[in-house]
GROMACS .gro file of C-alpha atoms in nm:
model
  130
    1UNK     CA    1   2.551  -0.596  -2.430
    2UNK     CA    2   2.218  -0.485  -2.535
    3UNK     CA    3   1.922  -0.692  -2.347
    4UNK     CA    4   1.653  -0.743  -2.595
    5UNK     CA    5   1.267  -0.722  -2.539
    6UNK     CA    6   1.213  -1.041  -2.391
    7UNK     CA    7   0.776  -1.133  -2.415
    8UNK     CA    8   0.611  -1.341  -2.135
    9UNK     CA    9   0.452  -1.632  -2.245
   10UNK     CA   10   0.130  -1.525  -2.189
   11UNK     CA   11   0.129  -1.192  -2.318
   12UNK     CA   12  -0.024  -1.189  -2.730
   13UNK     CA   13   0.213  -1.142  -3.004
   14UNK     CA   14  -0.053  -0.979  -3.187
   15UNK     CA   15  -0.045  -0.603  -3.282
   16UNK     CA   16  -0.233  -0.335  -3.092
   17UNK     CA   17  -0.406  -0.279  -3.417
   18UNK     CA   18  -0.550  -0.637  -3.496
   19UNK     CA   19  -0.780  -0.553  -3.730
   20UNK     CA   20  -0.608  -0.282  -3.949
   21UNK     CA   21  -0.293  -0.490  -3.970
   22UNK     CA   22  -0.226  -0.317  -4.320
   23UNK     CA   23  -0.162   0.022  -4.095
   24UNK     CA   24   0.166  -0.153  -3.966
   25UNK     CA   25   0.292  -0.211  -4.308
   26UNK     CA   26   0.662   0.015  -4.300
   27UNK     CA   27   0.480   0.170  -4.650
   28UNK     CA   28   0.191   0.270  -4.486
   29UNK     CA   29   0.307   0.419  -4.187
   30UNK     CA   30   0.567   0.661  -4.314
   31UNK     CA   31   0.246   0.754  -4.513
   32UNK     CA   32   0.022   0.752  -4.255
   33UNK     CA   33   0.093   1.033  -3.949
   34UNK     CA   34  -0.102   0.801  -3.694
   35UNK     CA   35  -0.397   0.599  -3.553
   36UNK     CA   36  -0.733   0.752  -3.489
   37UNK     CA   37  -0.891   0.816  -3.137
   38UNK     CA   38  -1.150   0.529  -3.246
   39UNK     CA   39  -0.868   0.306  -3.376
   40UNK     CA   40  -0.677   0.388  -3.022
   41UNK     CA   41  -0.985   0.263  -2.809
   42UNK     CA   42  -1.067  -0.003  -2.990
   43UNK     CA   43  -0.715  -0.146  -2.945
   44UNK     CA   44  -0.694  -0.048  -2.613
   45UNK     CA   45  -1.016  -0.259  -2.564
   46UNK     CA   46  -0.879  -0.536  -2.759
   47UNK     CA   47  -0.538  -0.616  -2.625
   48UNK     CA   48  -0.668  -0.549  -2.250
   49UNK     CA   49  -0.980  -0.682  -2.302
   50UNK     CA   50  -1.025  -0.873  -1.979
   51UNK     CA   51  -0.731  -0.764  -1.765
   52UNK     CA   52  -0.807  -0.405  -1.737
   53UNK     CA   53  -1.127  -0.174  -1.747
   54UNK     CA   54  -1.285  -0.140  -2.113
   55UNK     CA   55  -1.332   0.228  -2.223
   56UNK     CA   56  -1.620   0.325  -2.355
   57UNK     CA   57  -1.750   0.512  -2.669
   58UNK     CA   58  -1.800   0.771  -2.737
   59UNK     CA   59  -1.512   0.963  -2.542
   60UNK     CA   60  -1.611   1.224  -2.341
   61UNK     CA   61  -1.478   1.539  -2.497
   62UNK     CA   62  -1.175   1.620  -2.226
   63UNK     CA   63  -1.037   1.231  -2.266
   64UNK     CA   64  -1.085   1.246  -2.630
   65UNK     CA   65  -0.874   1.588  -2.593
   66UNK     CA   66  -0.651   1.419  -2.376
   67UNK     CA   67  -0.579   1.149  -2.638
   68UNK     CA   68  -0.536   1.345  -2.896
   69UNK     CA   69  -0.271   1.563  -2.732
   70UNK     CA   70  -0.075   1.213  -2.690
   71UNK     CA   71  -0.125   1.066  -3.030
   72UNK     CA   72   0.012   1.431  -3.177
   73UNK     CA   73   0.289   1.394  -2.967
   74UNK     CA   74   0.371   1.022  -3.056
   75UNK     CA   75   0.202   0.924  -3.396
   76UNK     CA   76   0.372   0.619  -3.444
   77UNK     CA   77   0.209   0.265  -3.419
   78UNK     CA   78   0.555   0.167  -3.303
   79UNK     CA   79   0.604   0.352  -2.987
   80UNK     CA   80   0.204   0.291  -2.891
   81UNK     CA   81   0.319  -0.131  -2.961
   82UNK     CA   82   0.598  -0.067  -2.701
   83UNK     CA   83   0.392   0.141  -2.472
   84UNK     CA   84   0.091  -0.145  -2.447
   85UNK     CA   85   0.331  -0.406  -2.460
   86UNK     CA   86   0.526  -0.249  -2.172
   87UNK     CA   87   0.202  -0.228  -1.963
   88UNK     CA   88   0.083  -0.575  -1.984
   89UNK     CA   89   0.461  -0.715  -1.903
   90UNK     CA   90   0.470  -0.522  -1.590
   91UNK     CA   91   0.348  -0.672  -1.295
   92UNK     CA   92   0.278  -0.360  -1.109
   93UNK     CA   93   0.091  -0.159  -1.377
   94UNK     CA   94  -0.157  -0.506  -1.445
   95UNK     CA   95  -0.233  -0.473  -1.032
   96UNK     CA   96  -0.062  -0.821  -1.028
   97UNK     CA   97   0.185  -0.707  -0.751
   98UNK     CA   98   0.031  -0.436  -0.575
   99UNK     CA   99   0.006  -0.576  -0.222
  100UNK     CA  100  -0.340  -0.589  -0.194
  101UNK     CA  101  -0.408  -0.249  -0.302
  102UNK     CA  102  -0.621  -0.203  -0.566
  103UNK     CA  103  -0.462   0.037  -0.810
  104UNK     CA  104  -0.365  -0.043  -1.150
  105UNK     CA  105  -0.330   0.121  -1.500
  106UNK     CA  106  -0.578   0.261  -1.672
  107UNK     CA  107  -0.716   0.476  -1.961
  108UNK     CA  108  -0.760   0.775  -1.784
  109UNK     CA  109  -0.367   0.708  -1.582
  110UNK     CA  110  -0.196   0.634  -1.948
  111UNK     CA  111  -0.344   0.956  -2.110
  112UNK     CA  112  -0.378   1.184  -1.839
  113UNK     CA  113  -0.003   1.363  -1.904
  114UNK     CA  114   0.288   1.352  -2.163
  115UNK     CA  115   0.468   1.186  -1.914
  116UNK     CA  116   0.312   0.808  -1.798
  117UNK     CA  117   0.294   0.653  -2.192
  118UNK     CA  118   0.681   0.801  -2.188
  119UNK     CA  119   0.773   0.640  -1.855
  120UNK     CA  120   0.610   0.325  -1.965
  121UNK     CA  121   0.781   0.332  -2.316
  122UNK     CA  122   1.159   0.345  -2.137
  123UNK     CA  123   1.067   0.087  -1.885
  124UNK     CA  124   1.015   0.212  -1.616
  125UNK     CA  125   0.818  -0.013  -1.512
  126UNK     CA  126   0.961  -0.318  -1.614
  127UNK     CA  127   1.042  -0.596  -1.394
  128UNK     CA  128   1.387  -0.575  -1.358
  129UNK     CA  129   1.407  -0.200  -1.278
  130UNK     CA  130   1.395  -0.236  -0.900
   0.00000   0.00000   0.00000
């Protein structure tokens, strides 16, 4: 049997994109190649707005690099969904279960290589991967 994606309580329902919500129209997107560095950050800020640190703007040019390299690679709104979804459900990337260390996702950690948004997207972090 296939499990499905099951959401916590507390996490939002809401897009990553909450105020473009046009962009995640099935019309648009085939359209559309992407998101925008500014449209990345702004939901990043957004949908982690007090559980983990707020980037700032404007980007300093090697994370804006960085970011770019990882929206070229995965342009769709879809997998980015998955990606932010699949940080806030896990326990160990929020720092909720990191026994008293201090370490938790960030920015900088998610775009830093093609592989952490990847690892996140196939759940490997997820709860029940032990």
């Amino acid at each position: 049997t296939e499990k499905k994606d099951v959401v916590p309580d507390d996490v939002p329902s809401y897009p990553i994109l909450p105020s473009s919500p046009s962009l995640l129209d099935p019309k648009r997107i085939s359209s559309k190649p992407g998101f925008s560095v500014s449209d990345f950050v702004e939901s990043w800020n957004t949908y982690f707005k007090e559980n983990l640190p707020k980037v700032r703007v404007p980007l300093a040019t090697s994370r804006e690099r960085k970011l770019r390299l990882r929206l070229r690679e995965h342009p769709g709104i879809e997998f980015w969904e998955v990606v932010f979804r699949g940080i806030r459900q896990s326990d160990f990337l929020m720092g909720r279960s990191n026994n008293g260390r201090s370490w938790r996702a960030s920015f900088d950690w998610l775009i830093a290589n093609d592989q952490n948004c990847l690892k996140v997207a196939e759940g490997n972090y997820a709860q029940d991967r032990k």
